[in-house]
PDB file of C-alpha atoms in Angstrom:
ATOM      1  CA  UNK I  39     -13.857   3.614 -10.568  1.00 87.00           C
ATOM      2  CA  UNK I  40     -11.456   6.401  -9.659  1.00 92.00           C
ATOM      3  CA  UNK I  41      -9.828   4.401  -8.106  1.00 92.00           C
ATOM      4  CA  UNK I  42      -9.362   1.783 -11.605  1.00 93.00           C
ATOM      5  CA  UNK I  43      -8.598   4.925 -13.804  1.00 94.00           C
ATOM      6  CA  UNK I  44      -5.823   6.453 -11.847  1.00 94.00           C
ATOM      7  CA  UNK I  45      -3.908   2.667 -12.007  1.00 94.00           C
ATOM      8  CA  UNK I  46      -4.582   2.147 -15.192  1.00 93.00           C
ATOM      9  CA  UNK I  47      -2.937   5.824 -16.183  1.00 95.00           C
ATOM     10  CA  UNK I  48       0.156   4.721 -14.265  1.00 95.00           C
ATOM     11  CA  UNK I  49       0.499   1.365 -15.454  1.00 93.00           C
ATOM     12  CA  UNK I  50       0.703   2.552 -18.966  1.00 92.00           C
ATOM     13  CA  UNK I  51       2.400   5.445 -18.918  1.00 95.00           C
ATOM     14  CA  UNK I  52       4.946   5.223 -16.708  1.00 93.00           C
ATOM     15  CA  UNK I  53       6.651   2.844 -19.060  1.00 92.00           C
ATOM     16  CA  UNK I  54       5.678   4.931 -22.053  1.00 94.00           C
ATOM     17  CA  UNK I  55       7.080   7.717 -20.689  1.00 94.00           C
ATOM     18  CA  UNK I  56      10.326   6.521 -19.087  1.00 94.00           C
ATOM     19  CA  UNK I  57       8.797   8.028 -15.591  1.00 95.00           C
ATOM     20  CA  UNK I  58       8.217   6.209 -12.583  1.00 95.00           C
ATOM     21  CA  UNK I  59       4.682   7.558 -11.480  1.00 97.00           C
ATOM     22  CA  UNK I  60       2.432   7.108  -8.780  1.00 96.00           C
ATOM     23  CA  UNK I  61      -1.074   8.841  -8.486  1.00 97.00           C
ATOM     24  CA  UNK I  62      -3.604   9.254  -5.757  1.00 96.00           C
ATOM     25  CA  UNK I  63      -6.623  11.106  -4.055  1.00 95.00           C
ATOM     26  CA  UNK I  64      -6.281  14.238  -2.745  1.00 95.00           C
ATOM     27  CA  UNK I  65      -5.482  13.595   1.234  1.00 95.00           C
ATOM     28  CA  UNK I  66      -3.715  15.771   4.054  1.00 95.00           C
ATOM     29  CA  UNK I  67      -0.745  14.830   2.437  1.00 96.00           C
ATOM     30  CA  UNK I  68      -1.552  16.348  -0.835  1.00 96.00           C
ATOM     31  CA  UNK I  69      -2.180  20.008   0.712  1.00 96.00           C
ATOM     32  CA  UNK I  70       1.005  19.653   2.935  1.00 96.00           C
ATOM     33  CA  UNK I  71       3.677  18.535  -0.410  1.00 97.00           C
ATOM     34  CA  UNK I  72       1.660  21.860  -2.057  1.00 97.00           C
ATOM     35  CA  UNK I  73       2.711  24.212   0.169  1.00 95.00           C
ATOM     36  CA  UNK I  74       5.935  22.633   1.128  1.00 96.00           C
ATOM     37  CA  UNK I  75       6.632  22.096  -2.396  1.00 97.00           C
ATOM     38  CA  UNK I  76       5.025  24.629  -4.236  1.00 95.00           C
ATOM     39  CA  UNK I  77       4.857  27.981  -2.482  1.00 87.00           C
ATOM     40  CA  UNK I  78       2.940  29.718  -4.945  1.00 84.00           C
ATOM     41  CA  UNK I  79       0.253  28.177  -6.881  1.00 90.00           C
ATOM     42  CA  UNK I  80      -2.275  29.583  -9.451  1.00 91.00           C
ATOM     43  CA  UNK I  81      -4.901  27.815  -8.405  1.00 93.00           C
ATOM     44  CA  UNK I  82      -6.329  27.882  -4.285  1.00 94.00           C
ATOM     45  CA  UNK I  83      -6.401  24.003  -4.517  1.00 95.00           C
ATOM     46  CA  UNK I  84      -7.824  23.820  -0.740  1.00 92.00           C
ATOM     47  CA  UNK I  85     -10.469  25.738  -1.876  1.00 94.00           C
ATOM     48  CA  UNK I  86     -10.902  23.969  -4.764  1.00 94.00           C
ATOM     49  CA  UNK I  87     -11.239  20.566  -2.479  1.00 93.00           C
ATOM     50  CA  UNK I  88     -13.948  22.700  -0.315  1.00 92.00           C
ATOM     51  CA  UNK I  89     -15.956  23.542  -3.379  1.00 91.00           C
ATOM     52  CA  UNK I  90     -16.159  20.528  -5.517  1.00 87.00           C
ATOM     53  CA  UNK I  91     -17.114  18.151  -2.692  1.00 84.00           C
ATOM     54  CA  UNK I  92     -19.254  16.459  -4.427  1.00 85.00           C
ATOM     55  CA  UNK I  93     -19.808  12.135  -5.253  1.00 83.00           C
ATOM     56  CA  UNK I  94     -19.049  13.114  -9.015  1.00 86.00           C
ATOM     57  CA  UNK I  95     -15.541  14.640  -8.392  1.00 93.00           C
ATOM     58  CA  UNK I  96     -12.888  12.964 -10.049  1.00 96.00           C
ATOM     59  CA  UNK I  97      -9.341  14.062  -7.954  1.00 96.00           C
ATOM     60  CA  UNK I  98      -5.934  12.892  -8.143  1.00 97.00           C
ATOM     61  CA  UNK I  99      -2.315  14.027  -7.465  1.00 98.00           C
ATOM     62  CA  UNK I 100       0.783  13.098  -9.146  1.00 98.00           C
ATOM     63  CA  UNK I 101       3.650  12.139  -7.821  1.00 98.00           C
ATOM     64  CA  UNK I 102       7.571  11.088  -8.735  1.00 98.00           C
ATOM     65  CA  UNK I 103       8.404   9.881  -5.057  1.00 97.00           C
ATOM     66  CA  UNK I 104       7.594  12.020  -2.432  1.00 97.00           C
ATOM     67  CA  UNK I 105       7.759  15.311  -5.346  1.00 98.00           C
ATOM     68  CA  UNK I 106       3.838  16.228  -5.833  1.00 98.00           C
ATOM     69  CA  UNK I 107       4.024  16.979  -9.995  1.00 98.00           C
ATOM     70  CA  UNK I 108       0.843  17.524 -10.950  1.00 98.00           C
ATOM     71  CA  UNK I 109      -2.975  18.355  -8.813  1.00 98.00           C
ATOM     72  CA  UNK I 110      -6.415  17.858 -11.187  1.00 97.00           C
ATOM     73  CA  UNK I 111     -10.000  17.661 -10.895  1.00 96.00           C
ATOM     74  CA  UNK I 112     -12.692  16.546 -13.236  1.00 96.00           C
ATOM     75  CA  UNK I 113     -16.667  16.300 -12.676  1.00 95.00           C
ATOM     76  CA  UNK I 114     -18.915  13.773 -13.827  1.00 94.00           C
ATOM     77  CA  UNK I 115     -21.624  14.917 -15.905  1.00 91.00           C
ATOM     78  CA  UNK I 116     -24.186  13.347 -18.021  1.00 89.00           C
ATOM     79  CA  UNK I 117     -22.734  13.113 -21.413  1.00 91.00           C
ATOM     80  CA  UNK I 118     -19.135  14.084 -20.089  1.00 96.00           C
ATOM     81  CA  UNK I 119     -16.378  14.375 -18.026  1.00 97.00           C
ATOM     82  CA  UNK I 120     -14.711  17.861 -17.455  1.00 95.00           C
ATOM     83  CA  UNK I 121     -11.546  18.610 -16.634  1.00 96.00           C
ATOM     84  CA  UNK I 122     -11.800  22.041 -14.337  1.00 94.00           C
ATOM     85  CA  UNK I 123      -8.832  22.771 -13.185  1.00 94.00           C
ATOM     86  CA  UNK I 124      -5.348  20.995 -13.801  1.00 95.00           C
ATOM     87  CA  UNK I 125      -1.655  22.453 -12.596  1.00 96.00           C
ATOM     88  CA  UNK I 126       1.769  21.045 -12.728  1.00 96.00           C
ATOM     89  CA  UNK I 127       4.971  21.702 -10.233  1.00 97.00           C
ATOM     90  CA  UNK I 128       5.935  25.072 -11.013  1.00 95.00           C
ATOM     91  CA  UNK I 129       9.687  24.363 -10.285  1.00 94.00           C
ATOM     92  CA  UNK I 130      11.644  24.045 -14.118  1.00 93.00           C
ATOM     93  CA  UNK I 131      13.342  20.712 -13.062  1.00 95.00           C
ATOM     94  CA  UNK I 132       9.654  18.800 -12.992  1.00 97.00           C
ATOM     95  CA  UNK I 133      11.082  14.915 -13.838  1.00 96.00           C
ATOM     96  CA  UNK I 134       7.459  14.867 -15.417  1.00 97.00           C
ATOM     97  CA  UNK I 135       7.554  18.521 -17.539  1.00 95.00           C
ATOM     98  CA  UNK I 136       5.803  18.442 -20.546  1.00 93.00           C
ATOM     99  CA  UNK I 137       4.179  15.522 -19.492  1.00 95.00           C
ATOM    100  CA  UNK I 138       1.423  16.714 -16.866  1.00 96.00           C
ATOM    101  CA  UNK I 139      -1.727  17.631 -19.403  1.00 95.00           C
ATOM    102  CA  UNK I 140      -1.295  14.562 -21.225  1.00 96.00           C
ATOM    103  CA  UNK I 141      -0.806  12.532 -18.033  1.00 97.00           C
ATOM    104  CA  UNK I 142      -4.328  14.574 -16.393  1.00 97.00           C
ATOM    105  CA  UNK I 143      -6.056  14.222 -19.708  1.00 97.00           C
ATOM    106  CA  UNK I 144      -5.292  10.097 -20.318  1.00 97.00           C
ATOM    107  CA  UNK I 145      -6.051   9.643 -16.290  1.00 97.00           C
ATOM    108  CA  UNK I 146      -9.810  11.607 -17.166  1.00 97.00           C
ATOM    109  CA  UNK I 147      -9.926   9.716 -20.048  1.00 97.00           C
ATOM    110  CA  UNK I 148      -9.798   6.410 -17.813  1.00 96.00           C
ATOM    111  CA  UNK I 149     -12.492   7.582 -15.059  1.00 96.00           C
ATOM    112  CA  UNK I 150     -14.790   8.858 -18.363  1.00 97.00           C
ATOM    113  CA  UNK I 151     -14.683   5.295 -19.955  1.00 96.00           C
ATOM    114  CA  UNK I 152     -14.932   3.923 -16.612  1.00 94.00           C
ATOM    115  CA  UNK I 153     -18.211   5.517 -16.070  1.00 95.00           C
ATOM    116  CA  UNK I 154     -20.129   5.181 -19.423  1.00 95.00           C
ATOM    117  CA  UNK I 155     -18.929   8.426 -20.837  1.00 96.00           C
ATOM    118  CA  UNK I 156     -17.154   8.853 -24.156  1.00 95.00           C
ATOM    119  CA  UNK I 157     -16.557  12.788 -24.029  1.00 97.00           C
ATOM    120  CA  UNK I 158     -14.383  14.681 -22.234  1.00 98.00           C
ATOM    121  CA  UNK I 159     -14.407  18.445 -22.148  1.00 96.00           C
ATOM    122  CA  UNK I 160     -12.305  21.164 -20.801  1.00 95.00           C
ATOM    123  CA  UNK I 161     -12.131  25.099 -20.291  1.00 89.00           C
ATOM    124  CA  UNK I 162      -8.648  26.238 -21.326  1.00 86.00           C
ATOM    125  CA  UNK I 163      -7.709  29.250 -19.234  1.00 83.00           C
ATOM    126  CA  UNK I 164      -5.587  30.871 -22.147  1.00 86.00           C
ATOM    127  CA  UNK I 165      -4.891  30.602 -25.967  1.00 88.00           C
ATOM    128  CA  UNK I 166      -1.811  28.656 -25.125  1.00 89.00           C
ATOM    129  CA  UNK I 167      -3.612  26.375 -23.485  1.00 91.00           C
ATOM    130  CA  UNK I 168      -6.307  26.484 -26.144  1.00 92.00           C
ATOM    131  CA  UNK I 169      -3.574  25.831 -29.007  1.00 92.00           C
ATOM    132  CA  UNK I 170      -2.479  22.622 -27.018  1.00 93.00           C
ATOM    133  CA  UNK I 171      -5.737  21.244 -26.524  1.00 95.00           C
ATOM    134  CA  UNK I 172      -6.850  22.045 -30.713  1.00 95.00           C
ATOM    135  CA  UNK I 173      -3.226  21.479 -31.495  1.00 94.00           C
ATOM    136  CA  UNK I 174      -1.662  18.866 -29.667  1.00 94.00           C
ATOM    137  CA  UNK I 175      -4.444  16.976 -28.094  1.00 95.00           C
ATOM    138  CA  UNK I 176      -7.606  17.393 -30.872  1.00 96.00           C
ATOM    139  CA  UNK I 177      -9.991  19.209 -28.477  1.00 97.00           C
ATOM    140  CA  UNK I 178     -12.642  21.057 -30.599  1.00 96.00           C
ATOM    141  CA  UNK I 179     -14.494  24.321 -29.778  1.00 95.00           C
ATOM    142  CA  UNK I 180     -17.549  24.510 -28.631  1.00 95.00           C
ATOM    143  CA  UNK I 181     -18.965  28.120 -28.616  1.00 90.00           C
ATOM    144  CA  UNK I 182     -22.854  28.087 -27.869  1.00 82.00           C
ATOM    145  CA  UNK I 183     -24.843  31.440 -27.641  1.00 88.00           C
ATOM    146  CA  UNK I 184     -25.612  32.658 -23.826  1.00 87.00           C
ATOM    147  CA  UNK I 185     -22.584  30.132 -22.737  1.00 86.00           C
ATOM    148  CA  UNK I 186     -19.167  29.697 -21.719  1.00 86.00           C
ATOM    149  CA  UNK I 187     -17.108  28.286 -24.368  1.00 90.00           C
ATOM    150  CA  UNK I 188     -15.310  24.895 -23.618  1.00 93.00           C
ATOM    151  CA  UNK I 189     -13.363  22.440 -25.467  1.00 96.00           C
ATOM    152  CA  UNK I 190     -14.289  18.509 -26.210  1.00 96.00           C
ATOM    153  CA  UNK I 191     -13.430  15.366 -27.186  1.00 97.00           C
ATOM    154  CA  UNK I 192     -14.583  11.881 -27.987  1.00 96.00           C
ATOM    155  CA  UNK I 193     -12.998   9.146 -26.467  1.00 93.00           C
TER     156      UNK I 193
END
């Protein structure tokens, strides 16, 4: 099914967007065009890989040719899909700028629908990130006592 929702992102989008897209599973490949590529990331994606082995892990990787432009993962949960963590290429000439959330967030969308889910949540790691997800993307708050707030949406 992860396999379904990352072609199905591409396949639309690409010609939506104008950009020529490819996406994939994390591989060997992945964590060499990061560092390579990269340098400095915000997130420890190799550690990331390490922790959220698990079967419900959605992955993928972004790519414009051989240029990695976006990294993701999302976990399966019973009502949901959640996007943890999400990061785009830091370099300002990105052919896919502006584009990366909405590109993670349609590609979750897929692998949610694909599996029976018609939610998807995420924790914004700022209040710029929160005002795109309320703002640009109609996430709404969810702030329960005794837990972290996150951010959802129907789908």
């Amino acid at each position: 099914r992860a396999y379904e929702a990352r072609q199905f992102s591409e396949q639309l989008l690409s010609s939506q967007l104008g950009v020529n897209f490819n996406t994939s599973e994390w591989s060997g490949r992945t964590f060499e065009a990061l560092r390579a590529q990269w340098g400095n990331s915000v997130f420890d994606w190799e550690r990331i890989a390490v922790a959220t082995r698990e079967p419900s892990r959605f992955d993928a990787a972004v790519w414009v040719g051989d240029r990695l432009c976006c990294l993701l993962v999302a976990t399966l949960g019973g009502e949901a899909v959640t996007l943890r963590w999400v990061e785009g290429d830091p370099r300002p000439e990105c052919p896919l700028k502006g584009r990366r959330l909405l590109i993670a967030l349609d590609l979750v969308t897929n692998y949610a629908q694909a599996n029976g889910r018609y939610e998807i949540r995420a924790e914004p790691l700022n209040s710029a990130m929160v005002n795109l997800f309320e703002t640009d993307y109609g996430f709404h708050a969810v702030k329960a006592k005794g837990r972290t707030p996150y951010w959802r949406k129907q789908v």
